[in-house]
Short mmCIF file of C-alpha atoms and ligand atoms in Angstrom, two decimals:
data_model
loop_
_atom_site.label_atom_id
_atom_site.label_comp_id
_atom_site.label_asym_id
_atom_site.label_seq_id
_atom_site.Cartn_x
_atom_site.Cartn_y
_atom_site.Cartn_z
CA MET A 1 120.84 78.06 31.85
CA PHE A 2 124.62 77.86 31.54
CA ASN A 3 125.41 80.45 34.09
CA GLU A 4 126.94 78.09 36.56
CA LEU A 5 129.23 76.59 33.92
CA TYR A 6 130.12 80.13 32.76
CA GLU A 7 131.17 80.96 36.29
CA SER A 8 133.27 77.80 36.68
CA ILE A 9 134.95 78.42 33.28
CA TYR A 10 135.73 81.96 34.41
CA GLN A 11 137.18 80.72 37.73
CA ALA A 12 139.39 78.24 35.95
CA ILE A 13 140.69 80.93 33.57
CA LYS A 14 141.37 83.36 36.45
CA GLU A 15 143.13 80.74 38.47
CA ASN A 16 145.60 79.54 35.78
CA GLN A 17 148.65 81.28 34.50
CA THR A 18 149.11 79.23 31.31
CA ILE A 19 146.09 78.51 29.06
CA ILE A 20 146.36 76.37 25.97
CA ILE A 21 143.37 76.40 23.52
CA HIS A 22 142.80 73.49 21.15
CA ARG A 23 140.09 72.69 18.59
CA HIS A 24 139.39 70.04 15.97
CA VAL A 25 141.46 68.65 13.10
CA ARG A 26 140.86 70.05 9.61
CA PRO A 27 139.69 73.31 11.12
CA ASP A 28 136.77 75.40 9.71
CA PRO A 29 135.86 78.91 10.53
CA ASP A 30 134.02 78.03 13.67
CA ALA A 31 136.84 75.79 15.05
CA LEU A 32 139.33 78.75 14.43
CA GLY A 33 136.96 81.51 15.36
CA SER A 34 136.00 80.02 18.75
CA GLN A 35 139.57 79.08 19.56
CA LEU A 36 141.07 82.37 18.56
CA GLY A 37 138.18 84.49 19.82
CA LEU A 38 138.54 82.94 23.24
CA ALA A 39 142.38 83.51 23.19
CA HIS A 40 141.82 87.22 22.33
CA LEU A 41 139.27 87.61 25.07
CA ILE A 42 141.72 86.17 27.72
CA ARG A 43 144.77 87.95 26.42
CA GLN A 44 143.08 91.36 26.64
CA GLN A 45 141.66 90.84 30.17
CA PHE A 46 144.57 88.98 31.67
CA PRO A 47 147.75 90.41 29.85
CA GLU A 48 149.91 88.77 32.49
CA LYS A 49 148.79 85.19 31.52
CA THR A 50 150.37 83.09 28.69
CA VAL A 51 147.78 81.98 26.24
CA TYR A 52 148.32 79.69 23.28
CA ALA A 53 146.10 78.63 20.36
CA VAL A 54 147.51 75.38 18.82
CA GLY A 55 146.88 73.12 15.91
CA GLU A 56 147.49 72.91 12.13
CA GLU A 57 147.01 75.97 10.12
CA GLU A 58 144.55 76.06 7.20
CA ASP A 59 145.88 78.33 4.39
CA SER A 60 142.49 79.46 3.17
CA LEU A 61 141.50 80.62 6.69
CA MET A 62 144.63 82.48 7.71
CA PHE A 63 142.53 85.67 7.69
CA ILE A 64 140.97 84.50 11.01
CA GLY A 65 144.37 84.25 12.63
CA LYS A 66 147.64 82.29 13.15
CA MET A 67 148.48 79.37 15.48
CA ASP A 68 151.10 79.45 18.22
CA GLN A 69 153.97 77.06 18.95
CA VAL A 70 153.96 75.42 22.37
CA GLU A 71 156.76 73.52 24.03
CA THR A 72 155.42 70.22 25.52
CA ASP A 73 156.65 71.10 29.04
CA GLN A 74 154.34 74.16 29.06
CA TYR A 75 151.44 71.66 29.46
CA THR A 76 152.44 70.45 32.84
CA ASP A 77 150.90 73.36 34.59
CA ALA A 78 148.40 74.52 31.92
CA LEU A 79 144.65 74.81 31.78
CA VAL A 80 143.72 73.26 28.41
CA ILE A 81 140.43 74.38 26.78
CA VAL A 82 139.13 72.57 23.68
CA THR A 83 136.52 74.32 21.51
CA ASP A 84 134.16 72.97 18.89
CA THR A 85 135.19 69.37 19.21
CA ALA A 86 132.68 66.65 20.18
CA ASN A 87 135.13 63.68 20.68
CA ARG A 88 138.71 63.27 21.78
CA PRO A 89 140.02 61.49 18.65
CA ARG A 90 139.15 64.71 16.58
CA ILE A 91 141.11 67.01 18.84
CA ASP A 92 144.05 68.52 16.94
CA ASP A 93 147.32 67.97 18.88
CA LYS A 94 147.13 65.04 21.21
CA ARG A 95 149.03 66.85 23.92
CA PHE A 96 145.59 68.28 25.04
CA SER A 97 145.33 65.46 27.58
CA THR A 98 148.64 66.32 29.33
CA GLY A 99 147.50 69.61 30.92
CA LYS A 100 146.66 70.21 34.65
CA ALA A 101 142.97 70.55 33.86
CA LEU A 102 140.65 70.27 30.85
CA ILE A 103 137.59 72.14 29.68
CA LYS A 104 135.36 71.28 26.81
CA ILE A 105 133.23 73.98 25.14
CA ASP A 106 131.15 72.74 22.25
CA HIS A 107 127.82 72.74 20.39
CA HIS A 108 127.85 69.26 18.87
CA PRO A 109 125.83 66.40 20.32
CA ASP A 110 127.77 65.20 23.49
CA GLU A 111 128.86 61.87 22.21
CA ASP A 112 132.16 61.86 24.26
CA HIS A 113 131.81 63.55 27.57
CA TYR A 114 135.28 64.67 28.42
CA GLY A 115 136.83 67.48 30.46
CA ASP A 116 136.80 68.44 34.12
CA ILE A 117 134.32 71.06 33.06
CA SER A 118 132.17 70.33 30.09
CA LEU A 119 129.94 72.99 28.53
CA VAL A 120 127.81 71.66 25.68
CA ASN A 121 125.10 73.75 24.20
CA THR A 122 123.59 71.98 21.20
CA GLN A 123 121.13 74.83 20.70
CA ALA A 124 123.99 77.19 19.78
CA SER A 125 124.55 77.76 16.05
CA SER A 126 128.26 77.52 16.58
CA CYS A 127 130.89 77.23 19.20
CA SER A 128 131.76 80.99 18.41
CA GLU A 129 128.25 81.92 19.48
CA ILE A 130 128.90 80.15 22.77
CA ILE A 131 132.21 81.98 23.46
CA ALA A 132 130.54 85.32 22.52
CA ASP A 133 127.56 84.46 24.89
CA LEU A 134 130.12 83.56 27.64
CA SER A 135 131.71 86.97 27.26
CA LEU A 136 128.37 88.86 27.21
CA TYR A 137 127.33 87.04 30.39
CA LEU A 138 130.66 87.85 32.15
CA GLY A 139 130.44 91.53 31.10
CA GLU A 140 133.43 93.45 32.47
CA ARG A 141 135.05 90.32 33.76
CA LEU A 142 135.77 89.02 30.24
CA PRO A 143 134.67 91.81 27.80
CA LEU A 144 134.64 91.58 24.11
CA ASN A 145 137.20 93.34 21.99
CA THR A 146 137.68 94.03 18.37
CA GLU A 147 140.01 91.02 17.55
CA ALA A 148 137.77 88.59 19.44
CA ALA A 149 134.65 90.02 17.86
CA ARG A 150 136.06 89.67 14.37
CA ALA A 151 137.19 86.01 14.92
CA LEU A 152 133.92 85.10 16.53
CA TYR A 153 131.86 86.75 13.87
CA ALA A 154 133.76 84.70 11.20
CA GLY A 155 133.02 81.51 13.10
CA ILE A 156 129.28 82.28 13.34
CA VAL A 157 129.09 83.14 9.69
CA GLY A 158 130.85 79.94 8.78
CA ASP A 159 128.75 77.52 10.75
CA THR A 160 125.46 79.19 9.92
CA GLY A 161 126.27 79.42 6.13
CA ARG A 162 125.86 83.12 6.48
CA PHE A 163 122.68 82.80 8.66
CA LEU A 164 121.14 80.42 6.25
CA TYR A 165 120.87 77.15 8.18
CA ALA A 166 118.24 76.11 10.78
CA ALA A 167 120.49 76.47 13.75
CA THR A 168 120.36 80.31 13.22
CA SER A 169 118.25 81.57 16.11
CA PRO A 170 117.21 84.92 17.31
CA ARG A 171 120.05 84.75 19.88
CA THR A 172 122.42 84.05 16.98
CA MET A 173 121.30 87.33 15.43
CA GLN A 174 121.45 89.29 18.69
CA ILE A 175 125.08 88.09 19.19
CA ALA A 176 126.10 88.75 15.67
CA ALA A 177 124.65 92.25 16.03
CA GLU A 178 126.64 92.83 19.27
CA LEU A 179 129.84 91.62 17.50
CA MET A 180 129.22 93.89 14.59
CA THR A 181 129.37 97.00 16.82
CA PHE A 182 133.21 96.50 17.12
CA ASP A 183 135.60 98.07 14.77
CA PHE A 184 136.01 95.40 12.07
CA SER A 185 134.38 95.04 8.65
CA ALA A 186 131.64 92.45 8.79
CA SER A 187 131.26 92.75 5.01
CA GLU A 188 134.95 92.22 4.48
CA ILE A 189 134.67 88.86 6.47
CA GLY A 190 131.64 87.97 4.40
CA GLN A 191 133.52 88.64 1.16
CA LEU A 192 136.53 86.74 2.28
CA MET A 193 134.42 83.82 3.18
CA ASN A 194 132.59 84.13 -0.14
CA THR A 195 135.74 84.16 -2.29
CA ASN A 196 137.26 80.97 -3.68
CA SER A 197 140.35 80.25 -5.63
CA LYS A 198 139.78 79.57 -9.44
CA LYS A 199 140.44 75.85 -8.87
CA VAL A 200 137.68 75.68 -6.31
CA ALA A 201 135.40 77.73 -8.62
CA ASN A 202 136.04 75.07 -11.39
CA LEU A 203 135.49 72.24 -8.93
CA SER A 204 132.16 73.92 -7.79
CA GLY A 205 131.08 74.00 -11.54
CA PHE A 206 131.96 70.25 -11.84
CA VAL A 207 130.03 69.37 -8.62
CA LEU A 208 126.92 71.30 -9.67
CA GLN A 209 126.98 69.57 -13.20
CA ASN A 210 127.59 66.10 -11.89
CA VAL A 211 125.83 65.61 -8.73
CA GLU A 212 123.45 62.61 -8.99
CA ILE A 213 120.03 63.38 -7.71
CA SER A 214 117.57 60.45 -6.93
CA ASP A 215 113.78 60.74 -7.38
CA LEU A 216 113.46 61.05 -3.53
CA GLY A 217 115.87 63.97 -3.32
CA VAL A 218 119.16 62.40 -2.33
CA GLY A 219 122.12 63.99 -3.97
CA HIS A 220 125.50 62.50 -4.07
CA ILE A 221 128.90 62.80 -5.95
CA ILE A 222 132.14 61.05 -5.60
CA LEU A 223 135.31 63.12 -5.92
CA SER A 224 137.89 60.52 -6.80
CA ARG A 225 141.68 61.17 -6.63
CA ASP A 226 141.52 61.54 -10.48
CA ILE A 227 138.93 64.21 -10.28
CA LEU A 228 140.71 66.09 -7.50
CA GLU A 229 143.95 65.92 -9.44
CA LYS A 230 142.25 67.19 -12.63
CA PHE A 231 141.20 70.33 -10.65
CA ASP A 232 144.54 70.47 -8.67
CA ALA A 233 142.33 70.32 -5.55
CA THR A 234 143.20 69.13 -2.05
CA ASP A 235 140.88 67.58 0.45
CA SER A 236 140.43 70.94 2.19
CA ASP A 237 139.44 72.55 -1.23
CA THR A 238 136.26 70.42 -0.93
CA ALA A 239 134.89 72.47 2.03
CA PRO A 240 133.50 75.34 -0.16
CA VAL A 241 131.57 72.88 -2.43
CA VAL A 242 129.86 70.84 0.31
CA SER A 243 126.74 73.08 0.42
CA LEU A 244 126.25 73.35 -3.39
CA PRO A 245 124.03 70.26 -3.90
CA GLY A 246 121.61 71.69 -1.36
CA THR A 247 121.12 74.76 -3.58
CA ILE A 248 119.57 72.57 -6.27
CA GLU A 249 115.80 72.33 -6.23
CA GLY A 250 114.49 69.05 -4.85
CA VAL A 251 117.71 68.01 -3.10
CA MET A 252 116.78 67.33 0.52
CA CYS A 253 119.99 65.51 1.82
CA TRP A 254 123.22 64.85 0.15
CA ALA A 255 126.71 63.43 0.42
CA ILE A 256 130.08 64.37 -1.12
CA PHE A 257 132.54 61.53 -1.00
CA VAL A 258 136.14 62.62 -1.18
CA GLU A 259 138.64 59.81 -1.92
CA GLN A 260 141.62 59.98 0.39
CA GLU A 261 145.29 59.80 -0.49
CA TYR A 262 145.80 56.63 1.51
CA GLY A 263 142.45 54.93 0.53
CA GLY A 264 138.93 55.15 1.74
CA TYR A 265 136.61 58.09 1.39
CA ARG A 266 135.77 61.04 3.64
CA CYS A 267 132.04 61.48 3.59
CA ARG A 268 130.68 65.04 3.97
CA LEU A 269 126.94 64.62 4.72
CA ARG A 270 124.33 67.42 4.74
CA SER A 271 120.52 67.73 5.06
CA LYS A 272 117.80 70.23 4.90
CA GLY A 273 115.33 68.08 6.82
CA PRO A 274 116.00 64.35 7.67
CA ILE A 275 118.33 63.75 10.61
CA ILE A 276 121.52 62.26 9.20
CA ASN A 277 123.98 62.02 12.10
CA GLU A 278 122.78 58.48 12.91
CA VAL A 279 123.81 57.43 9.54
CA ALA A 280 127.21 59.10 10.12
CA LYS A 281 127.62 57.19 13.42
CA ARG A 282 127.10 53.82 11.68
CA HIS A 283 129.92 54.73 9.37
CA ASP A 284 132.76 55.85 11.63
CA GLY A 285 131.61 59.44 12.08
CA GLY A 286 129.16 61.69 13.71
CA GLY A 287 128.32 65.36 13.93
CA HIS A 288 125.18 67.53 13.91
CA PRO A 289 121.65 66.41 12.92
CA LEU A 290 121.85 68.23 9.62
CA ALA A 291 125.63 68.42 9.10
CA SER A 292 127.77 65.39 9.63
CA GLY A 293 130.89 63.55 8.54
CA ALA A 294 131.86 59.91 8.30
CA ASN A 295 134.35 57.52 6.67
CA ALA A 296 133.71 54.94 4.02
CA LYS A 297 136.25 52.22 3.30
CA ASP A 298 135.19 51.51 -0.29
CA LEU A 299 132.49 52.03 -3.03
CA ALA A 300 130.28 49.33 -1.39
CA GLU A 301 130.11 51.42 1.85
CA ILE A 302 129.44 54.58 -0.16
CA ASN A 303 126.39 52.68 -1.78
CA GLN A 304 125.26 51.60 1.69
CA ILE A 305 125.40 55.30 2.92
CA ILE A 306 123.31 56.31 -0.13
CA ASP A 307 120.81 53.51 0.51
CA GLU A 308 120.44 54.73 4.12
CA PHE A 309 119.81 58.30 2.91
CA GLU A 310 117.13 56.87 0.51
CA GLU A 311 115.56 55.06 3.51
CA LEU A 312 115.63 58.45 5.45
CA MET A 313 113.82 60.11 2.56
CA VAL A 314 111.15 57.37 2.43
CA GLU A 315 110.35 58.04 5.99
CA TRP A 316 110.61 61.87 5.63
CA SER A 317 108.25 61.86 2.66
CA LYS A 318 105.56 60.13 4.94
CA GLN A 319 105.59 63.02 7.36
P1 AMP B 1 132.61 68.27 7.54
O1 AMP B 1 131.83 67.69 6.35
O2 AMP B 1 133.98 67.64 7.69
O3 AMP B 1 132.62 69.74 7.48
O4 AMP B 1 131.84 67.84 8.86
C1 AMP B 1 130.66 68.32 9.22
C2 AMP B 1 130.48 68.04 10.74
O5 AMP B 1 130.43 66.69 10.89
C3 AMP B 1 131.58 68.61 11.62
O6 AMP B 1 131.28 69.80 12.15
C4 AMP B 1 131.67 67.52 12.70
O7 AMP B 1 130.71 67.82 13.66
C5 AMP B 1 131.17 66.30 12.06
N1 AMP B 1 132.18 65.35 11.69
C6 AMP B 1 132.98 65.34 10.58
N2 AMP B 1 133.72 64.20 10.43
C7 AMP B 1 133.52 63.55 11.64
C8 AMP B 1 134.05 62.33 12.17
N3 AMP B 1 134.94 61.58 11.52
N4 AMP B 1 133.60 61.97 13.31
C9 AMP B 1 132.65 62.57 14.03
N5 AMP B 1 132.15 63.79 13.60
C10 AMP B 1 132.48 64.21 12.44
#
């Protein structure tokens, strides 16, 4: 289905000497895995090319790999590839638009159609799965290698919640199995991704004890600046706790509202059934049907989002 796009992407890679790979701000394992996985694939097959992976680093995910520094003048003649990022405002490092050509590779709903080539596969569990599928399709033209397999495996594990979420398909498992044949420890990746700092463990306990659950199965918790400070936690420390309310019996959709340093709240929205990305879009956000993000300017908007989740559950319970 994506063969023609895979061919076009391969041609673009082949024809360009400098390739700069971006992904979204506040990177998660799939953003880094798809970005670095692709970089490793190209570097191995085309050692004469200059390949950069750019963006802010995330301390807790350094085991996936490091970022490169790029001089701005390198962009003039570069092919820029953006992975795992639905819309241009979320791309980390705004220089992405200054290259010679732009390619989008993503698995989110295609809200912002950008790029000279745009490969969007919303059926894929993760962008890392797409990059692995591209490599498997191209075979000896862009073969997998150990470093790429390790990064891509981490990305798939991250976005599927270790093969738990509904987007995990038979193809996801086939690809994960292919990646596991390379010489890295899948269980080490699993352990690294399942290990949290003590402060995150303490914050996890707080979230599980304090999440409010409505009769209809909507969970929510507000992590104020005071609470974050009490646990010495940063905004990025909230990533490992996002899935926790969903482990509680009866919770169908939930929101974690993280108060931001300069005001407003980051809304981390999840569901096990009702489609929530329309709610996210109404509140300055977007994302997947069952995993979205938004922004609330104040407590009133938070209550609005909770009310909208309640309405979703009313509809859901009629089905
Ligand atoms: P997060 O809770 O930040 O992990 O976000 C979950 C998903 O929601 C991400 O993978 C993105 O697809 C999407 N998302 C998060 N924040 C935003 C935003 N501000 N705008 C659009 N999509 C977002």
